[in-house]
Amino acid sequence: MPAQLEEITAEFLYETHRFDNVDGDVIVGSAHANGTLNAPITIKGPAEIDELRIRHTYRFYGRWSNYTNPRTKETEKQFHFQTFVIAQPHNREGVIAYLRHAGQGFGFGAARAAALWDAFGSDAVRMMRENSEVALANLRSRGLPMDGESVRQMVEALTREQSLENCTIELTELLTGRGLPKTTARKAIQEWGNLAAAVIRRDPYQLMRFRNCGFKRCDQLYLHLRLPPGRLKRQALAAWYALASNTEGHTWFPRRSAEFGIRATVAGAELQIDKALDVGRRARVIAELRTDGLAGPITPAGNYVWVAEGTKARNESQLAAMVADAMTEACNWPSIDRIENIDGEQPARLAEALTGPIAILGGSPGTGKTFVAANLVKSLIQHFGQAEIGIGAPTGKAAVRLTEALQGYGIGLRARTWHSLLGVESAADRGGWGFKHCEANPLPFKVLIGDETSMNDTDLAASIFRARAKGTHVLLVGDINQLPPVGHGAPLRDLIAAGLPYGELREIRRNSGGIVEACAAIRDGRRWEPDDNLNLVETGLPEQQIRAVLKTLAEARAAGLDPVWDCQVLAAVNAKSQLSRKELNKVLQAELNQRPGVAGQPFRVGDKIVNTKNGYFPIFDADTSDEEMRTNERGEVYVANGELAEVIEVEEKLTVAKLTGPHRIIKIPRGKAVDASDSDSHEGNAPLDGDKPATGCSWELGYCLSVHKFQGSESEWAIVLGDEYPGAKMVCDRAWCYTAISRAKKRCVMIGRKSTFDSMCRRQSLAGRKTLLKEQILLNLAKAELASM
């Protein structure tokens, strides 16, 4: 047993209650420990439902701690286990329960177990396992015979239990202190049984199949075990990690990127770059394509080699094939003449979009995208019927906003998030996500309409098209000038570049205001100026900018707005700057929420907080009739990355928060805080190795957000910081400014030097995001044309 963990043997008496924390399921129960008959102790740790059985004895590995109840202020000693195994007991009830558990399905019940106890006492288990003939003879003498096959299976089960106990001890020693989730040993045993320790010692990278067991941590274990540092599999995974961990949004990279990844990880060993990449390709974790030059077409004999993470490459390739296939289908959109109310350039631009079964309608704020789409929907309802139309959006806020807009035009359809429409199905142990609707179970609509399509990354776009039934028409509504997706790729850009039907609205409708005018100017590369509802506070000193933020929030309060929920402060970076999201949230919490806090808790009652990772949470209260409500097999409710919530209750290790759209009140348990947000990244996603943020959970303060996190949402007032920190200049470009300004419904206040914002608007980074979706669509369309000749 490792020095870091202690061991207790306890008989599980009863389950009192259960809840979840960031590390998985937690059972809270009471048990007598180490054979004593004193008052029961409380044991806590990860276990599945019904995995701990009443009156069974277990060996728990973990640590003691003192817990003070925040309400009663009473302190008790608790044991927090990391893993456990069923242990061979020594009292009558325990031995009988142990034998019955091992003999399930073999005809070995309470009567036979009791008979063996009466004959052999605490030695009954060993006799059955090691001298079954004597045990069987004793049972026969008592009129309780067993057939030979049942006895053999029973002995195997008892031997397996003993091997699992030994394996668990070995795994706990092997994995503790490696930064891996505390459930890893148990998941490994569930996967490989009593061979788990041998499997991991031979190949620690096998652990990467489990959630939060990333390459870096498994690689550290690999080196600790003194396995060959130059092994080809290690080199292949080093290349994969270099591609998979890149957060710049590229799908494809020059071959040298994989080579650099290998050299950075496998230092001091013989490098075999070509063989390693070949291993990665055969394992499908790395993909390769060739083009004629940097920007030429895809060709097997191309002189430029591109590499990509395998799953991302497959999603891009499948999306290209599905789009090309859809474009060969008949086009059955309603005639433009049947679409009422649209005028000016709108009929012509919509007609351009509706020339194929996949249509794209674009335009900047104020050009009437939603108005034109709504009037098209009215015609579609007359043409197909309301039940045949599905409307999706990338975020809950975007879905709510679109639903309200449709209602304003007299349309009763409800927009839903794509995750809700497709039906999220998770593999919690593996950390993966899938969807109910796919090729084998397509969505039941004749028309699919997607809003805020610029936010969809390649993986989500591929999932949407997998769920498209043959013949279903698709309308993608989006603004190509906004920020690219947080994930990889730029599907909307690439579909337009591949020549799919696209109509772009450019005429600004009358009385649009300064926000809309500025967006149009930024879109066209022209100089923008402050105006009536677009204000500029000219200052470049962080201290003055922070004072300007607080002054603006005070003005909002004086205007009758809630400075917390009607205003949103938007920053460029997450950390390392005085104007970072992390630092501004500290200032804003102190200013806007002066309620007392709880020691060790980063949140206070009344705080605005944001979820940073898709996941499921225990329900405190929820509107289960809402079709947007999604729960898993444990009855937990789904909360998407980017959703905002209000804190309504706090304890040291637990936060209760309220969300809307749909209504949910959830429990957010907290684990050990790890400062993993100290990054210049605009999004601050957790690294592949799964570190927790500084709050000890996936939630953080939301008074200030990154523009990426707030994309798809809007606020009455938006307050945008022009940060001159060098890391901010790497993040902020024309799309960043454009998206930030357009988040405001009524007023946008930009705080910083005009020259800083202007320099941002001169940069364009979307064009540098490397994909091969356009090239693959064109290749598939060319093949389809040849096949039709």
PDB file of C-alpha atoms in Angstrom, residues 194-422:
ATOM      1  CA  ASN A 194      -7.282  -8.962 -12.200  1.00  0.00           C
ATOM      2  CA  LEU A 195      -4.999  -8.408 -15.212  1.00  0.00           C
ATOM      3  CA  ALA A 196      -5.347  -4.617 -14.882  1.00  0.00           C
ATOM      4  CA  ALA A 197      -2.015  -4.026 -13.130  1.00  0.00           C
ATOM      5  CA  ALA A 198      -0.169  -6.163 -15.681  1.00  0.00           C
ATOM      6  CA  VAL A 199      -1.884  -4.364 -18.595  1.00  0.00           C
ATOM      7  CA  ILE A 200      -0.924  -0.930 -17.255  1.00  0.00           C
ATOM      8  CA  ARG A 201       2.638  -1.906 -16.367  1.00  0.00           C
ATOM      9  CA  ARG A 202       3.103  -3.154 -19.909  1.00  0.00           C
ATOM     10  CA  ASP A 203       1.413  -0.143 -21.574  1.00  0.00           C
ATOM     11  CA  PRO A 204       0.379   2.828 -19.394  1.00  0.00           C
ATOM     12  CA  TYR A 205      -1.110   4.564 -22.451  1.00  0.00           C
ATOM     13  CA  GLN A 206      -4.027   2.126 -22.199  1.00  0.00           C
ATOM     14  CA  LEU A 207      -5.287   4.415 -19.430  1.00  0.00           C
ATOM     15  CA  MET A 208      -5.939   7.143 -22.005  1.00  0.00           C
ATOM     16  CA  ARG A 209      -9.268   5.485 -22.782  1.00  0.00           C
ATOM     17  CA  PHE A 210     -10.547   6.783 -19.440  1.00  0.00           C
ATOM     18  CA  ARG A 211     -11.730  10.322 -18.873  1.00  0.00           C
ATOM     19  CA  ASN A 212      -9.072  12.803 -17.696  1.00  0.00           C
ATOM     20  CA  CYS A 213      -6.242  10.301 -18.157  1.00  0.00           C
ATOM     21  CA  GLY A 214      -4.286  12.415 -20.617  1.00  0.00           C
ATOM     22  CA  PHE A 215      -1.150  11.689 -22.579  1.00  0.00           C
ATOM     23  CA  LYS A 216       1.187  13.750 -20.393  1.00  0.00           C
ATOM     24  CA  ARG A 217       0.251  11.959 -17.194  1.00  0.00           C
ATOM     25  CA  CYS A 218       0.305   8.528 -18.789  1.00  0.00           C
ATOM     26  CA  ASP A 219       3.670   9.380 -20.345  1.00  0.00           C
ATOM     27  CA  GLN A 220       5.075  10.302 -16.924  1.00  0.00           C
ATOM     28  CA  LEU A 221       3.933   6.914 -15.635  1.00  0.00           C
ATOM     29  CA  TYR A 222       5.512   5.266 -18.698  1.00  0.00           C
ATOM     30  CA  LEU A 223       8.883   6.819 -17.892  1.00  0.00           C
ATOM     31  CA  HIS A 224       8.512   6.038 -14.169  1.00  0.00           C
ATOM     32  CA  LEU A 225       8.138   2.351 -15.086  1.00  0.00           C
ATOM     33  CA  ARG A 226      11.413   2.597 -17.042  1.00  0.00           C
ATOM     34  CA  LEU A 227       9.832   1.415 -20.268  1.00  0.00           C
ATOM     35  CA  PRO A 228      11.774   2.014 -23.525  1.00  0.00           C
ATOM     36  CA  PRO A 229      11.731   5.798 -24.130  1.00  0.00           C
ATOM     37  CA  GLY A 230      12.085   5.453 -27.889  1.00  0.00           C
ATOM     38  CA  ARG A 231       9.212   3.027 -28.382  1.00  0.00           C
ATOM     39  CA  LEU A 232       7.378   3.714 -31.646  1.00  0.00           C
ATOM     40  CA  LYS A 233       3.981   3.876 -29.954  1.00  0.00           C
ATOM     41  CA  ARG A 234       5.298   6.597 -27.635  1.00  0.00           C
ATOM     42  CA  GLN A 235       6.614   8.573 -30.603  1.00  0.00           C
ATOM     43  CA  ALA A 236       3.300   8.194 -32.435  1.00  0.00           C
ATOM     44  CA  LEU A 237       1.327   9.384 -29.408  1.00  0.00           C
ATOM     45  CA  ALA A 238       3.703  12.322 -28.955  1.00  0.00           C
ATOM     46  CA  ALA A 239       2.904  13.363 -32.536  1.00  0.00           C
ATOM     47  CA  TRP A 240      -0.813  12.885 -31.886  1.00  0.00           C
ATOM     48  CA  TYR A 241      -0.643  14.987 -28.724  1.00  0.00           C
ATOM     49  CA  ALA A 242       1.097  17.838 -30.535  1.00  0.00           C
ATOM     50  CA  LEU A 243      -1.807  17.961 -32.993  1.00  0.00           C
ATOM     51  CA  ALA A 244      -4.653  17.275 -30.565  1.00  0.00           C
ATOM     52  CA  SER A 245      -3.541  19.807 -27.943  1.00  0.00           C
ATOM     53  CA  ASN A 246      -3.267  22.743 -30.360  1.00  0.00           C
ATOM     54  CA  THR A 247      -5.977  25.318 -29.517  1.00  0.00           C
ATOM     55  CA  GLU A 248      -5.670  27.591 -32.566  1.00  0.00           C
ATOM     56  CA  GLY A 249      -8.586  25.963 -34.395  1.00  0.00           C
ATOM     57  CA  HIS A 250      -6.632  24.321 -37.225  1.00  0.00           C
ATOM     58  CA  THR A 251      -7.709  20.912 -38.472  1.00  0.00           C
ATOM     59  CA  TRP A 252      -4.577  20.286 -40.536  1.00  0.00           C
ATOM     60  CA  PHE A 253      -0.926  21.057 -39.804  1.00  0.00           C
ATOM     61  CA  PRO A 254       2.292  20.846 -41.799  1.00  0.00           C
ATOM     62  CA  ARG A 255       4.004  17.506 -41.268  1.00  0.00           C
ATOM     63  CA  ARG A 256       6.781  19.248 -39.350  1.00  0.00           C
ATOM     64  CA  SER A 257       4.316  20.028 -36.516  1.00  0.00           C
ATOM     65  CA  ALA A 258       4.049  16.318 -35.738  1.00  0.00           C
ATOM     66  CA  GLU A 259       7.808  15.962 -36.033  1.00  0.00           C
ATOM     67  CA  PHE A 260       8.336  18.839 -33.586  1.00  0.00           C
ATOM     68  CA  GLY A 261       5.926  17.126 -31.187  1.00  0.00           C
ATOM     69  CA  ILE A 262       7.958  13.937 -31.277  1.00  0.00           C
ATOM     70  CA  ARG A 263      11.244  15.770 -30.782  1.00  0.00           C
ATOM     71  CA  ALA A 264       9.855  17.769 -27.854  1.00  0.00           C
ATOM     72  CA  THR A 265       8.663  14.664 -26.000  1.00  0.00           C
ATOM     73  CA  VAL A 266      11.076  11.887 -26.976  1.00  0.00           C
ATOM     74  CA  ALA A 267      14.300  13.652 -26.162  1.00  0.00           C
ATOM     75  CA  GLY A 268      17.444  11.559 -25.818  1.00  0.00           C
ATOM     76  CA  ALA A 269      16.089   8.538 -27.684  1.00  0.00           C
ATOM     77  CA  GLU A 270      16.487   7.382 -31.259  1.00  0.00           C
ATOM     78  CA  LEU A 271      13.826   9.112 -33.347  1.00  0.00           C
ATOM     79  CA  GLN A 272      12.000   7.287 -36.135  1.00  0.00           C
ATOM     80  CA  ILE A 273       9.701   9.988 -37.464  1.00  0.00           C
ATOM     81  CA  ASP A 274       8.435   8.195 -40.584  1.00  0.00           C
ATOM     82  CA  LYS A 275       7.784   4.909 -38.781  1.00  0.00           C
ATOM     83  CA  ALA A 276       6.098   6.683 -35.861  1.00  0.00           C
ATOM     84  CA  LEU A 277       3.736   8.569 -38.149  1.00  0.00           C
ATOM     85  CA  ASP A 278       3.000   5.342 -39.990  1.00  0.00           C
ATOM     86  CA  VAL A 279       2.096   3.708 -36.666  1.00  0.00           C
ATOM     87  CA  GLY A 280      -0.169   6.686 -35.898  1.00  0.00           C
ATOM     88  CA  ARG A 281      -1.894   6.395 -39.276  1.00  0.00           C
ATOM     89  CA  ARG A 282      -2.440   2.651 -38.907  1.00  0.00           C
ATOM     90  CA  ALA A 283      -3.870   3.234 -35.423  1.00  0.00           C
ATOM     91  CA  ARG A 284      -6.103   5.967 -36.936  1.00  0.00           C
ATOM     92  CA  VAL A 285      -5.007   8.564 -34.383  1.00  0.00           C
ATOM     93  CA  ILE A 286      -3.229  10.552 -37.126  1.00  0.00           C
ATOM     94  CA  ALA A 287      -4.422  11.270 -40.666  1.00  0.00           C
ATOM     95  CA  GLU A 288      -2.455  12.492 -43.664  1.00  0.00           C
ATOM     96  CA  LEU A 289      -3.354  14.291 -46.899  1.00  0.00           C
ATOM     97  CA  ARG A 290      -1.245  15.770 -49.680  1.00  0.00           C
ATOM     98  CA  THR A 291      -1.844  18.895 -51.732  1.00  0.00           C
ATOM     99  CA  ASP A 292      -0.151  20.514 -54.698  1.00  0.00           C
ATOM    100  CA  GLY A 293       1.594  23.300 -52.815  1.00  0.00           C
ATOM    101  CA  LEU A 294       0.312  25.107 -49.756  1.00  0.00           C
ATOM    102  CA  ALA A 295      -3.079  26.036 -51.198  1.00  0.00           C
ATOM    103  CA  GLY A 296      -3.501  23.595 -54.075  1.00  0.00           C
ATOM    104  CA  PRO A 297      -5.990  20.763 -54.565  1.00  0.00           C
ATOM    105  CA  ILE A 298      -5.764  17.434 -52.776  1.00  0.00           C
ATOM    106  CA  THR A 299      -3.858  14.821 -54.755  1.00  0.00           C
ATOM    107  CA  PRO A 300      -2.143  11.564 -53.715  1.00  0.00           C
ATOM    108  CA  ALA A 301       1.080  12.707 -55.365  1.00  0.00           C
ATOM    109  CA  GLY A 302       1.023  16.209 -53.882  1.00  0.00           C
ATOM    110  CA  ASN A 303       4.329  17.708 -52.789  1.00  0.00           C
ATOM    111  CA  TYR A 304       2.995  19.190 -49.533  1.00  0.00           C
ATOM    112  CA  VAL A 305       2.102  16.852 -46.654  1.00  0.00           C
ATOM    113  CA  TRP A 306      -0.552  17.756 -44.071  1.00  0.00           C
ATOM    114  CA  VAL A 307      -1.288  15.838 -40.858  1.00  0.00           C
ATOM    115  CA  ALA A 308      -4.276  15.979 -38.509  1.00  0.00           C
ATOM    116  CA  GLU A 309      -5.613  14.368 -35.362  1.00  0.00           C
ATOM    117  CA  GLY A 310      -7.525  11.302 -36.550  1.00  0.00           C
ATOM    118  CA  THR A 311     -11.023  12.023 -35.238  1.00  0.00           C
ATOM    119  CA  LYS A 312     -10.964  15.628 -36.461  1.00  0.00           C
ATOM    120  CA  ALA A 313      -9.816  14.526 -39.907  1.00  0.00           C
ATOM    121  CA  ARG A 314     -12.525  11.853 -40.136  1.00  0.00           C
ATOM    122  CA  ASN A 315     -15.249  14.326 -39.156  1.00  0.00           C
ATOM    123  CA  GLU A 316     -14.057  16.783 -41.795  1.00  0.00           C
ATOM    124  CA  SER A 317     -13.881  14.064 -44.472  1.00  0.00           C
ATOM    125  CA  GLN A 318     -17.339  12.721 -43.595  1.00  0.00           C
ATOM    126  CA  LEU A 319     -18.821  16.227 -43.551  1.00  0.00           C
ATOM    127  CA  ALA A 320     -17.395  16.901 -47.015  1.00  0.00           C
ATOM    128  CA  ALA A 321     -18.847  13.650 -48.372  1.00  0.00           C
ATOM    129  CA  MET A 322     -22.277  14.280 -46.822  1.00  0.00           C
ATOM    130  CA  VAL A 323     -22.445  17.853 -48.105  1.00  0.00           C
ATOM    131  CA  ALA A 324     -21.439  16.795 -51.623  1.00  0.00           C
ATOM    132  CA  ASP A 325     -23.983  13.967 -51.558  1.00  0.00           C
ATOM    133  CA  ALA A 326     -26.746  16.318 -50.359  1.00  0.00           C
ATOM    134  CA  MET A 327     -26.003  18.745 -53.184  1.00  0.00           C
ATOM    135  CA  THR A 328     -26.873  16.054 -55.751  1.00  0.00           C
ATOM    136  CA  GLU A 329     -30.445  15.824 -54.414  1.00  0.00           C
ATOM    137  CA  ALA A 330     -33.458  17.644 -55.862  1.00  0.00           C
ATOM    138  CA  CYS A 331     -34.083  21.224 -54.739  1.00  0.00           C
ATOM    139  CA  ASN A 332     -37.609  21.850 -53.440  1.00  0.00           C
ATOM    140  CA  TRP A 333     -37.576  25.223 -51.656  1.00  0.00           C
ATOM    141  CA  PRO A 334     -40.754  27.318 -52.009  1.00  0.00           C
ATOM    142  CA  SER A 335     -40.759  29.948 -54.735  1.00  0.00           C
ATOM    143  CA  ILE A 336     -39.473  33.393 -53.753  1.00  0.00           C
ATOM    144  CA  ASP A 337     -42.779  34.794 -55.023  1.00  0.00           C
ATOM    145  CA  ARG A 338     -44.564  32.995 -52.172  1.00  0.00           C
ATOM    146  CA  ILE A 339     -42.434  34.611 -49.461  1.00  0.00           C
ATOM    147  CA  GLU A 340     -44.174  37.741 -48.194  1.00  0.00           C
ATOM    148  CA  ASN A 341     -42.953  40.968 -46.568  1.00  0.00           C
ATOM    149  CA  ILE A 342     -39.337  40.899 -47.763  1.00  0.00           C
ATOM    150  CA  ASP A 343     -38.165  43.817 -49.907  1.00  0.00           C
ATOM    151  CA  GLY A 344     -35.138  45.715 -51.194  1.00  0.00           C
ATOM    152  CA  GLU A 345     -32.197  43.390 -51.768  1.00  0.00           C
ATOM    153  CA  GLN A 346     -33.749  40.661 -49.611  1.00  0.00           C
ATOM    154  CA  PRO A 347     -35.640  38.685 -52.314  1.00  0.00           C
ATOM    155  CA  ALA A 348     -32.576  38.570 -54.585  1.00  0.00           C
ATOM    156  CA  ARG A 349     -30.193  37.513 -51.814  1.00  0.00           C
ATOM    157  CA  LEU A 350     -32.601  34.852 -50.538  1.00  0.00           C
ATOM    158  CA  ALA A 351     -33.096  33.577 -54.082  1.00  0.00           C
ATOM    159  CA  GLU A 352     -29.321  33.172 -54.391  1.00  0.00           C
ATOM    160  CA  ALA A 353     -29.300  31.058 -51.243  1.00  0.00           C
ATOM    161  CA  LEU A 354     -32.232  28.838 -52.237  1.00  0.00           C
ATOM    162  CA  THR A 355     -30.719  27.455 -55.448  1.00  0.00           C
ATOM    163  CA  GLY A 356     -29.670  24.182 -53.807  1.00  0.00           C
ATOM    164  CA  PRO A 357     -30.914  21.816 -51.087  1.00  0.00           C
ATOM    165  CA  ILE A 358     -28.271  23.260 -48.757  1.00  0.00           C
ATOM    166  CA  ALA A 359     -28.760  27.025 -48.538  1.00  0.00           C
ATOM    167  CA  ILE A 360     -26.696  29.644 -46.695  1.00  0.00           C
ATOM    168  CA  LEU A 361     -28.056  33.063 -45.719  1.00  0.00           C
ATOM    169  CA  GLY A 362     -25.555  35.554 -44.302  1.00  0.00           C
ATOM    170  CA  GLY A 363     -25.424  39.163 -43.219  1.00  0.00           C
ATOM    171  CA  SER A 364     -24.162  41.516 -40.538  1.00  0.00           C
ATOM    172  CA  PRO A 365     -26.342  42.980 -37.737  1.00  0.00           C
ATOM    173  CA  GLY A 366     -29.151  45.195 -38.942  1.00  0.00           C
ATOM    174  CA  THR A 367     -29.442  43.665 -42.425  1.00  0.00           C
ATOM    175  CA  GLY A 368     -32.536  41.604 -41.575  1.00  0.00           C
ATOM    176  CA  LYS A 369     -31.263  38.010 -41.510  1.00  0.00           C
ATOM    177  CA  THR A 370     -33.731  36.927 -38.839  1.00  0.00           C
ATOM    178  CA  PHE A 371     -36.591  38.821 -40.529  1.00  0.00           C
ATOM    179  CA  VAL A 372     -35.941  37.168 -43.899  1.00  0.00           C
ATOM    180  CA  ALA A 373     -35.505  33.727 -42.318  1.00  0.00           C
ATOM    181  CA  ALA A 374     -38.740  34.137 -40.330  1.00  0.00           C
ATOM    182  CA  ASN A 375     -40.733  34.964 -43.455  1.00  0.00           C
ATOM    183  CA  LEU A 376     -39.183  31.978 -45.209  1.00  0.00           C
ATOM    184  CA  VAL A 377     -40.261  29.812 -42.259  1.00  0.00           C
ATOM    185  CA  LYS A 378     -43.835  31.063 -42.643  1.00  0.00           C
ATOM    186  CA  SER A 379     -43.790  29.910 -46.264  1.00  0.00           C
ATOM    187  CA  LEU A 380     -42.209  26.580 -45.280  1.00  0.00           C
ATOM    188  CA  ILE A 381     -44.959  25.974 -42.738  1.00  0.00           C
ATOM    189  CA  GLN A 382     -47.539  26.462 -45.498  1.00  0.00           C
ATOM    190  CA  HIS A 383     -45.508  24.259 -47.834  1.00  0.00           C
ATOM    191  CA  PHE A 384     -44.541  21.374 -45.495  1.00  0.00           C
ATOM    192  CA  GLY A 385     -46.386  21.869 -42.208  1.00  0.00           C
ATOM    193  CA  GLN A 386     -44.977  23.071 -38.883  1.00  0.00           C
ATOM    194  CA  ALA A 387     -44.085  19.585 -37.591  1.00  0.00           C
ATOM    195  CA  GLU A 388     -41.689  19.068 -40.520  1.00  0.00           C
ATOM    196  CA  ILE A 389     -39.382  21.941 -39.562  1.00  0.00           C
ATOM    197  CA  GLY A 390     -36.569  21.666 -37.023  1.00  0.00           C
ATOM    198  CA  ILE A 391     -34.664  24.752 -35.849  1.00  0.00           C
ATOM    199  CA  GLY A 392     -31.294  24.477 -34.088  1.00  0.00           C
ATOM    200  CA  ALA A 393     -28.841  26.880 -32.467  1.00  0.00           C
ATOM    201  CA  PRO A 394     -25.416  26.307 -30.912  1.00  0.00           C
ATOM    202  CA  THR A 395     -26.266  27.683 -27.441  1.00  0.00           C
ATOM    203  CA  GLY A 396     -29.282  27.875 -25.158  1.00  0.00           C
ATOM    204  CA  LYS A 397     -29.193  31.675 -25.180  1.00  0.00           C
ATOM    205  CA  ALA A 398     -29.172  31.745 -28.978  1.00  0.00           C
ATOM    206  CA  ALA A 399     -32.092  29.286 -29.074  1.00  0.00           C
ATOM    207  CA  VAL A 400     -34.134  31.382 -26.624  1.00  0.00           C
ATOM    208  CA  ARG A 401     -33.400  34.597 -28.506  1.00  0.00           C
ATOM    209  CA  LEU A 402     -34.397  33.054 -31.847  1.00  0.00           C
ATOM    210  CA  THR A 403     -37.574  31.556 -30.359  1.00  0.00           C
ATOM    211  CA  GLU A 404     -38.577  34.980 -29.029  1.00  0.00           C
ATOM    212  CA  ALA A 405     -37.862  36.556 -32.417  1.00  0.00           C
ATOM    213  CA  LEU A 406     -39.992  33.943 -34.206  1.00  0.00           C
ATOM    214  CA  GLN A 407     -42.820  34.518 -31.746  1.00  0.00           C
ATOM    215  CA  GLY A 408     -42.581  38.245 -32.521  1.00  0.00           C
ATOM    216  CA  TYR A 409     -43.260  37.363 -36.171  1.00  0.00           C
ATOM    217  CA  GLY A 410     -46.243  35.195 -35.209  1.00  0.00           C
ATOM    218  CA  ILE A 411     -44.444  31.843 -35.587  1.00  0.00           C
ATOM    219  CA  GLY A 412     -45.056  29.224 -32.892  1.00  0.00           C
ATOM    220  CA  LEU A 413     -41.985  27.095 -33.609  1.00  0.00           C
ATOM    221  CA  ARG A 414     -39.396  26.693 -30.857  1.00  0.00           C
ATOM    222  CA  ALA A 415     -35.692  26.777 -31.595  1.00  0.00           C
ATOM    223  CA  ARG A 416     -33.666  24.237 -29.638  1.00  0.00           C
ATOM    224  CA  THR A 417     -29.984  23.716 -29.088  1.00  0.00           C
ATOM    225  CA  TRP A 418     -28.340  21.302 -31.488  1.00  0.00           C
ATOM    226  CA  HIS A 419     -27.392  19.100 -28.545  1.00  0.00           C
ATOM    227  CA  SER A 420     -31.068  18.890 -27.595  1.00  0.00           C
ATOM    228  CA  LEU A 421     -32.281  18.264 -31.150  1.00  0.00           C
ATOM    229  CA  LEU A 422     -29.665  15.585 -31.775  1.00  0.00           C
TER     230      LEU A 422
END
